[in-house]
mmCIF file of C-alpha atoms in Angstrom:
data_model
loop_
_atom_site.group_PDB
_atom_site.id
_atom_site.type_symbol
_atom_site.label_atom_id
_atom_site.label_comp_id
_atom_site.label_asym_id
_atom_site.label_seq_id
_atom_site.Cartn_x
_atom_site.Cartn_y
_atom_site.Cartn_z
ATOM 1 C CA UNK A 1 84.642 127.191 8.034
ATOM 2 C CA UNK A 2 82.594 127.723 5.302
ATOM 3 C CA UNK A 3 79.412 128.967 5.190
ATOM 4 C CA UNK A 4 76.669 129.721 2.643
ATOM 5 C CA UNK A 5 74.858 132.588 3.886
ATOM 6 C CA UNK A 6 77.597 135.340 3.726
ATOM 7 C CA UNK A 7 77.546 138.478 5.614
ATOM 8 C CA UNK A 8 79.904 141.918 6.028
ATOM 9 C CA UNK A 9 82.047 142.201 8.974
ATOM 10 C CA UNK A 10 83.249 145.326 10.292
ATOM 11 C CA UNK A 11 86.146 145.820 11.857
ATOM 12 C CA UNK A 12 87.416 149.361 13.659
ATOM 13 C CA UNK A 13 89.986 150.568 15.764
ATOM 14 C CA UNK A 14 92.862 152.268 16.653
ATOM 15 C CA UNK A 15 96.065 152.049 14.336
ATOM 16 C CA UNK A 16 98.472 148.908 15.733
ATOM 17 C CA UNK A 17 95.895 147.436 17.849
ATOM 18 C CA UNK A 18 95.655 144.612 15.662
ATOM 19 C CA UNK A 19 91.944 144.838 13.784
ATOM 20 C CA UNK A 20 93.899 143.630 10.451
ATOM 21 C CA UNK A 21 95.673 140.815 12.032
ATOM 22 C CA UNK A 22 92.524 139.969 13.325
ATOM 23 C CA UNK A 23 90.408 140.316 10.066
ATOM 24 C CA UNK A 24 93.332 138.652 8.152
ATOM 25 C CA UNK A 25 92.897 135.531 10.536
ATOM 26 C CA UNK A 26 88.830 135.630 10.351
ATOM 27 C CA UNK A 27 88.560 136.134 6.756
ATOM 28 C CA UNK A 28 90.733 133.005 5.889
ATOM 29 C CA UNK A 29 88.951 131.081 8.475
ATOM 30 C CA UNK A 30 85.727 131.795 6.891
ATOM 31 C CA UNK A 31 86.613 131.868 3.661
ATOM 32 C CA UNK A 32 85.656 135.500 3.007
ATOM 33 C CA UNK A 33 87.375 138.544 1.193
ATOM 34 C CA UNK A 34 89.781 140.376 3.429
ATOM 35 C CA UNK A 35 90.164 143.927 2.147
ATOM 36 C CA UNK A 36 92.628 146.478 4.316
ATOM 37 C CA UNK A 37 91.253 149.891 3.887
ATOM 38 C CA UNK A 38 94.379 150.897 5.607
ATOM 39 C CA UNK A 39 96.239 150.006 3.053
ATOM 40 C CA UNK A 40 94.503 151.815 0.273
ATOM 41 C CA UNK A 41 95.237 155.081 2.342
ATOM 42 C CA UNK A 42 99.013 154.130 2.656
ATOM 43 C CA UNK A 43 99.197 153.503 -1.196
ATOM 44 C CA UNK A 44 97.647 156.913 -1.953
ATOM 45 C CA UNK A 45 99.722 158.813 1.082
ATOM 46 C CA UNK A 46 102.681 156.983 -0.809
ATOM 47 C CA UNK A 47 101.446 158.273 -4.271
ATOM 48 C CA UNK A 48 101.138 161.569 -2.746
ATOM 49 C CA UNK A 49 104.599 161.672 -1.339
ATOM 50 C CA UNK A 50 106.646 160.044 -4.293
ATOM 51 C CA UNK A 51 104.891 162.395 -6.840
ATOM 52 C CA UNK A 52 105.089 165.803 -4.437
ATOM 53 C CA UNK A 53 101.420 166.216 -3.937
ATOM 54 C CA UNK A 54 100.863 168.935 -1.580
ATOM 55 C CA UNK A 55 97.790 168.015 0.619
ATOM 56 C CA UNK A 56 96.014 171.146 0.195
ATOM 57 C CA UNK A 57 95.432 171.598 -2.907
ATOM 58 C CA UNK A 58 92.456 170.592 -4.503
ATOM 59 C CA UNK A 59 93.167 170.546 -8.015
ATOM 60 C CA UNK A 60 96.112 168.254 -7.896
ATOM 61 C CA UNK A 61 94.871 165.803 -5.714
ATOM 62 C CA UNK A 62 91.476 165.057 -7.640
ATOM 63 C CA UNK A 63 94.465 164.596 -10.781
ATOM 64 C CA UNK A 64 96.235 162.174 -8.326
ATOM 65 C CA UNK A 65 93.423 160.131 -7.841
ATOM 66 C CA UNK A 66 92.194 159.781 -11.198
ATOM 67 C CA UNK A 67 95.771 158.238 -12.117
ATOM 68 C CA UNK A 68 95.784 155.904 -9.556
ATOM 69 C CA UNK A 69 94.383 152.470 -9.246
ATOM 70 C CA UNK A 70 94.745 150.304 -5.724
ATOM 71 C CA UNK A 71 94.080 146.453 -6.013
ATOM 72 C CA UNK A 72 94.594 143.162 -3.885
ATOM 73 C CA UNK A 73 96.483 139.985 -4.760
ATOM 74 C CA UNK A 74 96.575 137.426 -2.183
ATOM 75 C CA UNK A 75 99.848 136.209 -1.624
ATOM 76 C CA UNK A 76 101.081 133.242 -2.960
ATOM 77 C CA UNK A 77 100.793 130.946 0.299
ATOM 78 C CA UNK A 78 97.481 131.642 0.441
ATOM 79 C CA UNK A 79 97.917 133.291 4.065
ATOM 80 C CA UNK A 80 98.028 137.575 3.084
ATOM 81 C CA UNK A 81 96.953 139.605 0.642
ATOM 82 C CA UNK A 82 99.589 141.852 -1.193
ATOM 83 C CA UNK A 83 98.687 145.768 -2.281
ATOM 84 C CA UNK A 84 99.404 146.915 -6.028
ATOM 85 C CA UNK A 85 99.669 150.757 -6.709
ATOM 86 C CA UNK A 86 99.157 150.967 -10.560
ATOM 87 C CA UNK A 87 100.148 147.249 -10.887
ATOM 88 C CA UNK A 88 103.678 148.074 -8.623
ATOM 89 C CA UNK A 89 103.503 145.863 -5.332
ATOM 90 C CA UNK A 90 103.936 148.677 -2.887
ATOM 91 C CA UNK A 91 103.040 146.107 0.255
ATOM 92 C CA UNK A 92 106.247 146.668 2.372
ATOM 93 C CA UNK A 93 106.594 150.108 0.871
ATOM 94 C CA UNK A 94 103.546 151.432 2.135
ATOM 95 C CA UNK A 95 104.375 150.359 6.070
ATOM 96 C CA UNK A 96 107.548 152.722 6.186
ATOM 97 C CA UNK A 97 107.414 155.369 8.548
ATOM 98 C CA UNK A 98 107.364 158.401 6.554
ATOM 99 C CA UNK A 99 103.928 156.966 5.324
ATOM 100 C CA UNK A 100 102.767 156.452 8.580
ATOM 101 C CA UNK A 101 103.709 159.904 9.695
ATOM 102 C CA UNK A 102 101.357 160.870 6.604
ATOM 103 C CA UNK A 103 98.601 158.542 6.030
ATOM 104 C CA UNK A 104 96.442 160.041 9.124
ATOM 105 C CA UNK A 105 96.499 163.782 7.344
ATOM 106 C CA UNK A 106 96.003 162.656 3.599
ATOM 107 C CA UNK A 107 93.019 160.336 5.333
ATOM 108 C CA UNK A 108 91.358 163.811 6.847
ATOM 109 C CA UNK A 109 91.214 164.877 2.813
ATOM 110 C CA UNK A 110 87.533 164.878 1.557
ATOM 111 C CA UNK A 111 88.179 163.721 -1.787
ATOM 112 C CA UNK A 112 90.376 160.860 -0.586
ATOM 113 C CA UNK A 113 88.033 159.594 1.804
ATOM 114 C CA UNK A 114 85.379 159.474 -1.211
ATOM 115 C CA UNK A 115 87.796 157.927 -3.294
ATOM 116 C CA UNK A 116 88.825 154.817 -0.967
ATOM 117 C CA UNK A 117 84.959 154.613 0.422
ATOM 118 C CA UNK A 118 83.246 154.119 -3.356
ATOM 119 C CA UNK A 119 86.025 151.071 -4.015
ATOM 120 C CA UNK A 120 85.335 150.025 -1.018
ATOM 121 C CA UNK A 121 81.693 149.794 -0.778
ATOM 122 C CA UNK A 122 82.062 148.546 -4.021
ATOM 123 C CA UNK A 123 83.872 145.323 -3.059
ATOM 124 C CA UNK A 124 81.623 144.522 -0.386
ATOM 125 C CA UNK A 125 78.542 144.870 -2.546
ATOM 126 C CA UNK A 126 78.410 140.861 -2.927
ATOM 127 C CA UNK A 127 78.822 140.167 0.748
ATOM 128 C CA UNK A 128 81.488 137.805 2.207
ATOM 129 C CA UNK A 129 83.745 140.480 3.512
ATOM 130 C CA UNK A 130 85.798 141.345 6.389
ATOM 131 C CA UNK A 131 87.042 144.734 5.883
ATOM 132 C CA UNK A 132 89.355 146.879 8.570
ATOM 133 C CA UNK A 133 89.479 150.603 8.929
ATOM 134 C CA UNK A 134 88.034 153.466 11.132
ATOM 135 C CA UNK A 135 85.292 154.368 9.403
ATOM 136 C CA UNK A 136 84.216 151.113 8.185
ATOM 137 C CA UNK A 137 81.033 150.230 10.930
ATOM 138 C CA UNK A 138 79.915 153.924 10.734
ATOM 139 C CA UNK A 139 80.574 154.854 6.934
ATOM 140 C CA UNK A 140 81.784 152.451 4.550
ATOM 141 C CA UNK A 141 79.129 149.598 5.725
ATOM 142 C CA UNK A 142 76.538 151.055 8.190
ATOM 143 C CA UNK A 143 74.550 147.930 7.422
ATOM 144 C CA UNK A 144 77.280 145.342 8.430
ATOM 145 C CA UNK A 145 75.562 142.401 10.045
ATOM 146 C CA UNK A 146 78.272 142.236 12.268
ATOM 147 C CA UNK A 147 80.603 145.005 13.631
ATOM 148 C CA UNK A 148 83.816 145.073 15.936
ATOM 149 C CA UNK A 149 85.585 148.139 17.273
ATOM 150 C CA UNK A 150 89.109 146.962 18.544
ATOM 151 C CA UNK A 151 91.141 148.800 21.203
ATOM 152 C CA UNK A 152 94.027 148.130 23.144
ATOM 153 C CA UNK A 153 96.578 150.729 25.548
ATOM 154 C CA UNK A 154 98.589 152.409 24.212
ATOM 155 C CA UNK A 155 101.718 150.922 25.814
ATOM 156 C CA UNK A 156 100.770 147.804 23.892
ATOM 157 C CA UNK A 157 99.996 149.006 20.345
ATOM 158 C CA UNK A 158 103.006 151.096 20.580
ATOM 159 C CA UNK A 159 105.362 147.609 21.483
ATOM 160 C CA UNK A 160 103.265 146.147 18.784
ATOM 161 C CA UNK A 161 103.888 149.143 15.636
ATOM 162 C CA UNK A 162 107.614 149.111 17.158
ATOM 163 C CA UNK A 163 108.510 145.384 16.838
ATOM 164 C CA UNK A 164 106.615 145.367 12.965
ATOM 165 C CA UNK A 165 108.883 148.218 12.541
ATOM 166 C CA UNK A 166 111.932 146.872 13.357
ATOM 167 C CA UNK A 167 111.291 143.218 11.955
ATOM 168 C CA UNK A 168 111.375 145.753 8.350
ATOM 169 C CA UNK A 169 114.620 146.817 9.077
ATOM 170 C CA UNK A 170 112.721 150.626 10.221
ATOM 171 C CA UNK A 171 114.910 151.787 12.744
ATOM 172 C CA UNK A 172 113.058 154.121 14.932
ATOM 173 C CA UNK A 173 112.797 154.798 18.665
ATOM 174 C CA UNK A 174 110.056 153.291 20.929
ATOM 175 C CA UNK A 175 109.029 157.083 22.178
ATOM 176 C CA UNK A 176 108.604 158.039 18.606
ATOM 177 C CA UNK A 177 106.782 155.197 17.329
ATOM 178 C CA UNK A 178 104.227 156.522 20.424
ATOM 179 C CA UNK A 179 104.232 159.713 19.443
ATOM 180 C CA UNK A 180 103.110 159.168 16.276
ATOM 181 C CA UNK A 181 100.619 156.669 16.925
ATOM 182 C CA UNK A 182 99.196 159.274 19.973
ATOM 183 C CA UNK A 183 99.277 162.037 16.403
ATOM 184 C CA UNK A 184 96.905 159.423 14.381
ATOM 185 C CA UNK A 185 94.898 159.242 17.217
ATOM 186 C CA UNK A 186 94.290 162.948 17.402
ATOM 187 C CA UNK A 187 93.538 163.391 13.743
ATOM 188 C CA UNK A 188 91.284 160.226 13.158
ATOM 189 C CA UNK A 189 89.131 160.767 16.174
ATOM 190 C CA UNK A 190 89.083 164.850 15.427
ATOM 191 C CA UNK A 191 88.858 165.522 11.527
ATOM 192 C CA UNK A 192 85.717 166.892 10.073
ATOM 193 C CA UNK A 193 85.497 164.018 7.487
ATOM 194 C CA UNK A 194 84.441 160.017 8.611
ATOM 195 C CA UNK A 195 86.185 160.122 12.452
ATOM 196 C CA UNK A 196 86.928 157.191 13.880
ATOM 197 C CA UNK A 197 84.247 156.596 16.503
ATOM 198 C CA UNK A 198 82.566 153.554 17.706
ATOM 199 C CA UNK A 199 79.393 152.472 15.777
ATOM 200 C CA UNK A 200 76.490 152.305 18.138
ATOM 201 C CA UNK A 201 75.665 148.473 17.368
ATOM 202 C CA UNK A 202 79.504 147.920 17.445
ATOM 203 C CA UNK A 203 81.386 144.871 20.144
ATOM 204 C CA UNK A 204 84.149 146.401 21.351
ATOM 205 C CA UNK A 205 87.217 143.792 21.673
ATOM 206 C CA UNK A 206 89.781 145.141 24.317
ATOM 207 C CA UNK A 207 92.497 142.881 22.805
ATOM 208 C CA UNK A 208 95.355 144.594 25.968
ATOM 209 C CA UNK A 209 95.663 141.122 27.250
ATOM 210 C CA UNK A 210 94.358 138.627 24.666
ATOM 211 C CA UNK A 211 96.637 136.238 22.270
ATOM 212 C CA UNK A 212 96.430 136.405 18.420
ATOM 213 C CA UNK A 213 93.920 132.997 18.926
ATOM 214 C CA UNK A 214 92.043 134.204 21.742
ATOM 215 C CA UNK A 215 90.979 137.265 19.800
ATOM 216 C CA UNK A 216 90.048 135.281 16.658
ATOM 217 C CA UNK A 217 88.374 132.487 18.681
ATOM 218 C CA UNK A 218 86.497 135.393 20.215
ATOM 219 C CA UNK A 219 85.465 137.067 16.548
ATOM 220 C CA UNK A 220 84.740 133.411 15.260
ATOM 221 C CA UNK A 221 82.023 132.906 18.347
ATOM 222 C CA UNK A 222 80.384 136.466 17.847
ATOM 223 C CA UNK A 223 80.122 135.388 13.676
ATOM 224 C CA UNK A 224 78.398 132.491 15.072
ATOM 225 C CA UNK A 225 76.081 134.331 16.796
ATOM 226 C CA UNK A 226 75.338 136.654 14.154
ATOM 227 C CA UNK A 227 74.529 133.626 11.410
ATOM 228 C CA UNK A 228 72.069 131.478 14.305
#
């Protein structure tokens, strides 16, 4: 489906209720950039952890960022897009659960959050991009023709983060894999810097009960409407 006028999707949500999935699977069907700002704050939480970074202090965290540099590849059948961390491919690294019981605190940093947003807006600048996160509707692109916040229960997300989890050779019990995802929750809906919260002009997509396709036949008809 490709289209000439392009516009910037937004997608938000909840960590595992499936907003990447879902802007992996609308970004190849329009042809547009996919960009996972999750993934930029796994890299750096993964910087942060493999170089002893203590979150709280300034100094060495403005350092931190200054020697690192996050970019995409897409992968090489065309279907993903693979995350570099100074040229390293860090893509299965990065989805380990000592990042994920991580990412949601180094997120909450100021400095980080201006880090990831300025290569971020940045990308998007020429339109034709679907980009997931929580603060990508309200922050990153406030102007996003078209925004999404995705939810699901929790029962569901945490079966979903729990079989990814395991399919990567994580072992890990269900009840932690809940706990942890009811911790992000906390954090990204309470910190002081870019909450998650739904943007006002945001559709909400309660994907509980919908199928991989139903959800991106869904996104594809609301894209539609947008471009009429």
């Amino acid at each position: 489906m490709s289209i000439k006028r392009k516009i910037n999707i937004a997608i938000d949500g909840y960590s595992a209720c499936g907003k990447s999935t879902l802007a992996k699977q609308l970004a190849q069907h329009l042809e547009y950039t996919y960009v996972d700002s999750g993934a930029m704050y796994r890299a750096i939480s993964y910087y942060f952890i493999e170089n002893n970074i203590e979150f709280d202090q300034n100094k060495n965290i403005q350092d931190a960022l200054r020697a690192i540099k996050i970019s995409f590849v897409q992968s090489d059948d065309k279907k993903g897009i693979k995350t570099f961390l100074n040229d390293i491919d860090v893509s299965d690294t990065i989805r380990s659960m000592e990042v994920a019981s991580k990412v949601s605190r180094v997120a909450a940093i100021a400095d980080v959050r201006h880090y990831a947003v300025a290569l971020q807006q940045k990308l998007g600048a020429s339109k034709g991009v679907v980009m997931d996160g929580r603060d990508i509707g309200t922050v990153v692109f406030p102007d996003a023709e078209l925004k999404i916040f995705v939810t699901a229960s929790i029962e569901v997300r945490t079966q979903r983060r729990y079989d990814e989890l395991v399919k990567n050779n994580n072992p890990i019990s269900f009840e932690a894999v809940k706990q942890n995802l009811l911790e992000r929750d906390t954090i990204d809906t309470t910190r002081k810097e870019s909450p998650l919260q739904k943007a006002v002009d945001a559709i909400v997509l309660d994907n509980t009960h919908l199928t991989r396709e139903e959800q991106l036949a869904w996104a594809i008809e609301q894209v539609k409407a947008k471009l009429q």
